[in-house]
């Protein structure tokens, strides 16, 4: 049980360090850019996020689990995926602001249900 707790805490710390660094590698929302430029930035950030996520999962976490003898545990693997998704995506403030901006500018938005 302590091994699982240690691995989880270490994993969360690594994600809290890496995620903001990744977010600040990309520019914040610039409303002067065209929607196409913003969309390309979003795609680039998502691809980069995916690659970093893969590297952390496959190299750091697998080696940590092997070292601690936790490999092959389905519960730990599922928890790892949930933790990664919440932290890595949740801390991408530049990505979230760009997605929100484009969502409100979507050409097929006929009804504006929520006013900001």
CSV table of N, CA and C in Angstrom, one decimal:
chain,number,residue,atom,x,y,z
A,1,UNK,N,0.8,-1.2,0.0
A,1,UNK,CA,0.0,0.0,0.0
A,1,UNK,C,0.9,1.3,0.0
A,2,UNK,N,1.9,1.2,0.8
A,2,UNK,CA,2.8,2.4,0.8
A,2,UNK,C,3.5,2.6,-0.5
A,3,UNK,N,3.8,1.5,-1.2
A,3,UNK,CA,4.5,1.7,-2.5
A,3,UNK,C,3.5,2.3,-3.5
A,4,UNK,N,2.2,2.0,-3.5
A,4,UNK,CA,1.3,2.6,-4.3
A,4,UNK,C,1.1,4.1,-4.0
A,5,UNK,N,1.0,4.4,-2.8
A,5,UNK,CA,0.9,5.8,-2.4
A,5,UNK,C,2.1,6.6,-2.8
A,6,UNK,N,3.3,6.0,-2.6
A,6,UNK,CA,4.6,6.7,-2.9
A,6,UNK,C,4.6,6.9,-4.5
A,7,UNK,N,4.3,5.9,-5.2
A,7,UNK,CA,4.3,6.1,-6.7
A,7,UNK,C,3.3,7.1,-7.2
A,8,UNK,N,2.1,7.1,-6.6
A,8,UNK,CA,1.1,8.1,-7.0
A,8,UNK,C,1.5,9.5,-6.6
A,9,UNK,N,2.0,9.7,-5.4
A,9,UNK,CA,2.5,11.1,-5.0
A,9,UNK,C,3.6,11.5,-5.9
A,10,UNK,N,4.6,10.7,-6.2
A,10,UNK,CA,5.7,11.0,-7.1
A,10,UNK,C,5.2,11.4,-8.5
A,11,UNK,N,4.3,10.6,-9.0
A,11,UNK,CA,3.7,10.8,-10.3
A,11,UNK,C,3.0,12.2,-10.4
A,12,UNK,N,2.2,12.5,-9.3
A,12,UNK,CA,1.5,13.8,-9.3
A,12,UNK,C,2.5,14.9,-9.3
A,13,UNK,N,3.6,14.8,-8.5
A,13,UNK,CA,4.6,15.9,-8.4
A,13,UNK,C,5.2,16.1,-9.8
A,14,UNK,N,5.6,15.0,-10.4
A,14,UNK,CA,6.2,15.2,-11.8
A,14,UNK,C,5.2,15.8,-12.7
A,15,UNK,N,4.0,15.5,-12.7
A,15,UNK,CA,3.0,16.1,-13.6
A,15,UNK,C,2.8,17.6,-13.3
A,16,UNK,N,2.8,17.9,-12.0
A,16,UNK,CA,2.6,19.3,-11.6
A,16,UNK,C,3.8,20.2,-12.0
A,17,UNK,N,4.9,19.5,-12.2
A,17,UNK,CA,6.1,20.3,-12.7
A,17,UNK,C,6.1,20.4,-14.2
A,18,UNK,N,5.8,19.3,-14.9
A,18,UNK,CA,5.9,19.3,-16.3
A,18,UNK,C,4.8,20.0,-17.0
A,19,UNK,N,3.6,19.9,-16.5
A,19,UNK,CA,2.4,20.5,-17.2
A,19,UNK,C,2.5,22.0,-17.4
A,20,UNK,N,2.8,22.8,-16.3
A,20,UNK,CA,2.9,24.2,-16.5
A,20,UNK,C,4.0,24.6,-17.5
A,21,UNK,N,5.1,23.9,-17.4
A,21,UNK,CA,6.2,24.1,-18.3
A,21,UNK,C,5.8,24.0,-19.8
A,22,UNK,N,5.0,22.9,-20.0
A,22,UNK,CA,4.5,22.6,-21.3
A,22,UNK,C,3.5,23.7,-21.7
A,23,UNK,N,2.7,24.1,-20.8
A,23,UNK,CA,1.7,25.2,-21.1
A,23,UNK,C,2.4,26.5,-21.5
A,24,UNK,N,3.4,26.9,-20.8
A,24,UNK,CA,4.1,28.1,-21.1
A,24,UNK,C,5.0,28.1,-22.3
A,25,UNK,N,5.2,26.9,-22.8
A,25,UNK,CA,6.0,26.8,-24.1
A,25,UNK,C,5.1,27.3,-25.2
A,26,UNK,N,3.8,27.4,-25.0
A,26,UNK,CA,3.0,28.0,-26.1
A,26,UNK,C,2.4,29.3,-25.7
A,27,UNK,N,2.1,30.1,-26.7
A,27,UNK,CA,1.7,31.5,-26.4
A,27,UNK,C,0.3,31.5,-25.9
A,28,UNK,N,-0.1,32.5,-25.1
A,28,UNK,CA,-1.4,32.7,-24.6
A,28,UNK,C,-2.3,33.1,-25.8
A,29,UNK,N,-3.6,33.1,-25.5
A,29,UNK,CA,-4.6,33.5,-26.6
A,29,UNK,C,-4.3,34.9,-27.0
A,30,UNK,N,-4.2,35.1,-28.4
A,30,UNK,CA,-4.1,36.4,-29.0
A,30,UNK,C,-5.3,36.6,-29.9
A,31,UNK,N,-6.3,37.4,-29.5
A,31,UNK,CA,-7.5,37.5,-30.3
A,31,UNK,C,-7.3,38.2,-31.6
A,32,UNK,N,-6.1,38.8,-31.8
A,32,UNK,CA,-5.8,39.4,-33.1
A,32,UNK,C,-5.5,38.4,-34.2
A,33,UNK,N,-5.1,37.2,-33.8
A,33,UNK,CA,-4.8,36.1,-34.8
A,33,UNK,C,-6.1,35.6,-35.4
A,34,UNK,N,-6.0,35.0,-36.6
A,34,UNK,CA,-7.1,34.4,-37.2
A,34,UNK,C,-7.5,33.1,-36.5
A,35,UNK,N,-8.8,32.7,-36.8
A,35,UNK,CA,-9.2,31.5,-36.2
A,35,UNK,C,-8.4,30.3,-36.7
A,36,UNK,N,-7.9,30.3,-37.9
A,36,UNK,CA,-7.1,29.3,-38.4
A,36,UNK,C,-5.7,29.2,-37.6
A,37,UNK,N,-5.1,30.3,-37.4
A,37,UNK,CA,-3.9,30.3,-36.6
A,37,UNK,C,-4.1,29.8,-35.2
A,38,UNK,N,-5.2,30.2,-34.6
A,38,UNK,CA,-5.5,29.7,-33.2
A,38,UNK,C,-5.7,28.2,-33.3
A,39,UNK,N,-6.4,27.7,-34.3
A,39,UNK,CA,-6.7,26.3,-34.4
A,39,UNK,C,-5.4,25.5,-34.6
A,40,UNK,N,-4.5,26.1,-35.4
A,40,UNK,CA,-3.2,25.4,-35.6
A,40,UNK,C,-2.4,25.3,-34.3
A,41,UNK,N,-2.5,26.4,-33.5
A,41,UNK,CA,-1.8,26.4,-32.2
A,41,UNK,C,-2.4,25.4,-31.3
A,42,UNK,N,-3.7,25.2,-31.3
A,42,UNK,CA,-4.4,24.2,-30.5
A,42,UNK,C,-3.9,22.8,-30.9
A,43,UNK,N,-3.9,22.6,-32.2
A,43,UNK,CA,-3.5,21.2,-32.7
A,43,UNK,C,-2.1,21.0,-32.3
A,44,UNK,N,-1.2,21.9,-32.5
A,44,UNK,CA,0.2,21.8,-32.1
A,44,UNK,C,0.4,21.5,-30.6
A,45,UNK,N,-0.4,22.2,-29.8
A,45,UNK,CA,-0.3,22.0,-28.3
A,45,UNK,C,-0.8,20.6,-27.9
A,46,UNK,N,-1.9,20.2,-28.6
A,46,UNK,CA,-2.5,18.9,-28.3
A,46,UNK,C,-1.5,17.8,-28.7
A,47,UNK,N,-0.9,17.9,-29.9
A,47,UNK,CA,0.1,16.9,-30.3
A,47,UNK,C,1.3,16.8,-29.4
A,48,UNK,N,1.8,18.0,-29.0
A,48,UNK,CA,2.9,18.1,-28.0
A,48,UNK,C,2.5,17.5,-26.7
A,49,UNK,N,1.3,17.8,-26.2
A,49,UNK,CA,0.8,17.2,-24.9
A,49,UNK,C,0.8,15.7,-25.0
A,50,UNK,N,0.3,15.2,-26.1
A,50,UNK,CA,0.2,13.8,-26.3
A,50,UNK,C,1.6,13.1,-26.3
A,51,UNK,N,2.5,13.7,-27.0
A,51,UNK,CA,3.9,13.1,-27.0
A,51,UNK,C,4.5,13.1,-25.6
A,52,UNK,N,4.4,14.2,-24.9
A,52,UNK,CA,4.9,14.3,-23.5
A,52,UNK,C,4.2,13.3,-22.6
A,53,UNK,N,2.9,13.2,-22.7
A,53,UNK,CA,2.1,12.3,-21.9
A,53,UNK,C,2.6,10.9,-22.2
A,54,UNK,N,2.9,10.5,-23.4
A,54,UNK,CA,3.4,9.2,-23.8
A,54,UNK,C,4.7,8.9,-23.2
A,55,UNK,N,5.6,9.9,-23.3
A,55,UNK,CA,7.0,9.7,-22.8
A,55,UNK,C,7.0,9.5,-21.3
A,56,UNK,N,6.2,10.4,-20.6
A,56,UNK,CA,6.1,10.2,-19.2
A,56,UNK,C,5.5,8.9,-18.8
A,57,UNK,N,4.5,8.5,-19.4
A,57,UNK,CA,3.8,7.2,-19.1
A,57,UNK,C,4.7,6.0,-19.4
A,58,UNK,N,5.3,6.0,-20.6
A,58,UNK,CA,6.0,4.8,-21.0
A,58,UNK,C,7.4,4.7,-20.4
A,59,UNK,N,8.0,5.8,-20.1
A,59,UNK,CA,9.4,5.7,-19.6
A,59,UNK,C,9.5,5.9,-18.1
A,60,UNK,N,8.9,7.0,-17.7
A,60,UNK,CA,9.1,7.3,-16.2
A,60,UNK,C,8.2,6.3,-15.4
A,61,UNK,N,6.9,6.3,-15.7
A,61,UNK,CA,6.0,5.5,-14.9
A,61,UNK,C,6.3,4.0,-15.0
A,62,UNK,N,6.5,3.5,-16.1
A,62,UNK,CA,6.8,2.1,-16.3
A,62,UNK,C,8.0,1.7,-15.5
A,63,UNK,N,9.1,2.5,-15.6
A,63,UNK,CA,10.3,2.2,-14.9
A,63,UNK,C,10.1,2.3,-13.3
A,64,UNK,N,9.3,3.3,-12.9
A,64,UNK,CA,9.0,3.5,-11.5
A,64,UNK,C,8.2,2.3,-11.0
A,65,UNK,N,7.2,1.8,-11.8
A,65,UNK,CA,6.4,0.7,-11.3
A,65,UNK,C,7.2,-0.6,-11.3
A,66,UNK,N,8.1,-0.8,-12.3
A,66,UNK,CA,9.0,-1.9,-12.3
A,66,UNK,C,9.9,-1.9,-11.1
A,67,UNK,N,10.5,-0.8,-10.8
A,67,UNK,CA,11.4,-0.6,-9.6
A,67,UNK,C,10.7,-0.9,-8.3
A,68,UNK,N,9.4,-0.5,-8.2
A,68,UNK,CA,8.6,-0.7,-7.0
A,68,UNK,C,7.9,-2.0,-7.0
A,69,UNK,N,7.9,-2.7,-8.1
A,69,UNK,CA,7.2,-4.0,-8.1
A,69,UNK,C,5.7,-3.9,-8.3
A,70,UNK,N,5.3,-2.8,-9.0
A,70,UNK,CA,3.9,-2.5,-9.1
A,70,UNK,C,3.4,-2.8,-10.5
A,71,UNK,N,4.2,-3.4,-11.4
A,71,UNK,CA,3.8,-3.5,-12.8
A,71,UNK,C,2.7,-4.6,-12.9
A,72,UNK,N,1.8,-4.3,-13.9
A,72,UNK,CA,0.7,-5.3,-14.2
A,72,UNK,C,-0.5,-5.1,-13.4
A,73,UNK,N,-0.6,-4.1,-12.5
A,73,UNK,CA,-1.7,-3.8,-11.7
A,73,UNK,C,-2.7,-2.9,-12.4
A,74,UNK,N,-3.9,-3.5,-12.8
A,74,UNK,CA,-4.9,-2.8,-13.6
A,74,UNK,C,-5.4,-1.6,-12.9
A,75,UNK,N,-5.6,-1.6,-11.6
A,75,UNK,CA,-6.1,-0.5,-10.8
A,75,UNK,C,-5.1,0.7,-10.9
A,76,UNK,N,-3.8,0.4,-10.7
A,76,UNK,CA,-2.8,1.4,-10.7
A,76,UNK,C,-2.8,2.0,-12.1
A,77,UNK,N,-2.8,1.2,-13.2
A,77,UNK,CA,-2.8,1.7,-14.5
A,77,UNK,C,-4.0,2.6,-14.8
A,78,UNK,N,-5.2,2.2,-14.4
A,78,UNK,CA,-6.4,3.1,-14.6
A,78,UNK,C,-6.3,4.4,-13.8
A,79,UNK,N,-5.8,4.3,-12.6
A,79,UNK,CA,-5.6,5.5,-11.8
A,79,UNK,C,-4.6,6.4,-12.4
A,80,UNK,N,-3.5,5.9,-12.9
A,80,UNK,CA,-2.5,6.6,-13.6
A,80,UNK,C,-3.1,7.4,-14.8
A,81,UNK,N,-3.9,6.8,-15.6
A,81,UNK,CA,-4.5,7.4,-16.7
A,81,UNK,C,-5.5,8.6,-16.3
A,82,UNK,N,-6.2,8.3,-15.3
A,82,UNK,CA,-7.2,9.4,-14.8
A,82,UNK,C,-6.4,10.6,-14.2
A,83,UNK,N,-5.4,10.3,-13.4
A,83,UNK,CA,-4.5,11.3,-12.8
A,83,UNK,C,-3.9,12.2,-13.9
A,84,UNK,N,-3.3,11.5,-14.9
A,84,UNK,CA,-2.6,12.2,-16.0
A,84,UNK,C,-3.6,13.1,-16.8
A,85,UNK,N,-4.8,12.5,-17.1
A,85,UNK,CA,-5.7,13.3,-17.8
A,85,UNK,C,-6.1,14.6,-17.1
A,86,UNK,N,-6.5,14.4,-15.8
A,86,UNK,CA,-6.9,15.6,-15.0
A,86,UNK,C,-5.8,16.6,-14.9
A,87,UNK,N,-4.6,16.2,-14.5
A,87,UNK,CA,-3.6,17.2,-14.3
A,87,UNK,C,-3.0,17.8,-15.6
A,88,UNK,N,-2.7,16.9,-16.5
A,88,UNK,CA,-2.0,17.4,-17.7
A,88,UNK,C,-2.9,18.3,-18.5
A,89,UNK,N,-4.2,18.0,-18.7
A,89,UNK,CA,-5.1,18.8,-19.5
A,89,UNK,C,-5.6,19.9,-18.6
A,90,UNK,N,-5.9,19.7,-17.4
A,90,UNK,CA,-6.4,20.8,-16.5
A,90,UNK,C,-5.5,21.9,-16.3
A,91,UNK,N,-4.2,21.7,-16.3
A,91,UNK,CA,-3.2,22.8,-16.1
A,91,UNK,C,-2.8,23.5,-17.4
A,92,UNK,N,-3.4,23.1,-18.5
A,92,UNK,CA,-3.1,23.8,-19.8
A,92,UNK,C,-4.0,25.0,-20.0
A,93,UNK,N,-3.7,26.1,-19.3
A,93,UNK,CA,-4.6,27.2,-19.3
A,93,UNK,C,-4.6,27.9,-20.6
A,94,UNK,N,-3.5,28.0,-21.3
A,94,UNK,CA,-3.5,28.6,-22.7
A,94,UNK,C,-4.3,27.8,-23.6
A,95,UNK,N,-4.2,26.5,-23.6
A,95,UNK,CA,-5.1,25.6,-24.4
A,95,UNK,C,-6.5,25.8,-24.1
A,96,UNK,N,-6.9,25.8,-22.9
A,96,UNK,CA,-8.3,25.9,-22.5
A,96,UNK,C,-8.9,27.3,-22.9
A,97,UNK,N,-8.1,28.4,-22.8
A,97,UNK,CA,-8.6,29.7,-23.2
A,97,UNK,C,-8.8,29.7,-24.7
A,98,UNK,N,-7.9,29.1,-25.4
A,98,UNK,CA,-8.1,29.1,-26.9
A,98,UNK,C,-9.3,28.3,-27.3
A,99,UNK,N,-9.5,27.2,-26.7
A,99,UNK,CA,-10.6,26.3,-27.0
A,99,UNK,C,-11.9,27.0,-26.6
A,100,UNK,N,-12.0,27.7,-25.5
A,100,UNK,CA,-13.2,28.5,-25.1
A,100,UNK,C,-13.4,29.6,-26.1
A,101,UNK,N,-12.4,30.3,-26.5
A,101,UNK,CA,-12.6,31.4,-27.5
A,101,UNK,C,-13.1,30.9,-28.8
A,102,UNK,N,-12.6,29.8,-29.3
A,102,UNK,CA,-13.1,29.3,-30.6
A,102,UNK,C,-14.4,28.7,-30.5
A,103,UNK,N,-14.7,28.1,-29.3
A,103,UNK,CA,-16.1,27.6,-29.1
A,103,UNK,C,-17.1,28.7,-29.2
A,104,UNK,N,-16.8,29.8,-28.6
A,104,UNK,CA,-17.8,30.9,-28.6
A,104,UNK,C,-17.9,31.6,-30.0
A,105,UNK,N,-16.9,31.4,-30.8
A,105,UNK,CA,-16.8,32.0,-32.1
A,105,UNK,C,-17.3,31.1,-33.2
A,106,UNK,N,-17.7,29.9,-32.8
A,106,UNK,CA,-18.0,28.8,-33.8
A,106,UNK,C,-19.1,29.3,-34.8
A,107,UNK,N,-19.0,29.1,-36.1
A,107,UNK,CA,-19.9,29.6,-37.0
A,107,UNK,C,-21.3,28.9,-37.0
A,108,UNK,N,-21.4,27.8,-36.4
A,108,UNK,CA,-22.7,27.1,-36.3
A,108,UNK,C,-23.4,27.4,-35.0
A,109,UNK,N,-23.0,28.3,-34.2
A,109,UNK,CA,-23.6,28.6,-32.9
A,109,UNK,C,-24.8,29.6,-33.2
A,110,UNK,N,-26.0,29.0,-33.3
A,110,UNK,CA,-27.2,29.8,-33.6
A,110,UNK,C,-27.8,30.4,-32.4
A,111,UNK,N,-27.8,29.7,-31.3
A,111,UNK,CA,-28.4,30.2,-30.1
A,111,UNK,C,-27.3,30.5,-29.0
A,112,UNK,N,-27.3,31.6,-28.4
A,112,UNK,CA,-26.3,31.9,-27.4
A,112,UNK,C,-27.1,31.8,-26.1
A,113,UNK,N,-27.0,30.6,-25.5
A,113,UNK,CA,-27.8,30.2,-24.3
A,113,UNK,C,-27.2,30.9,-23.1
A,114,UNK,N,-25.9,30.9,-23.0
A,114,UNK,CA,-25.2,31.4,-21.9
A,114,UNK,C,-24.5,32.7,-22.3
A,115,UNK,N,-24.8,33.8,-21.6
A,115,UNK,CA,-24.2,35.1,-21.9
A,115,UNK,C,-23.0,35.2,-21.0
A,116,UNK,N,-21.8,35.6,-21.5
A,116,UNK,CA,-20.7,35.8,-20.7
A,116,UNK,C,-20.5,37.3,-20.3
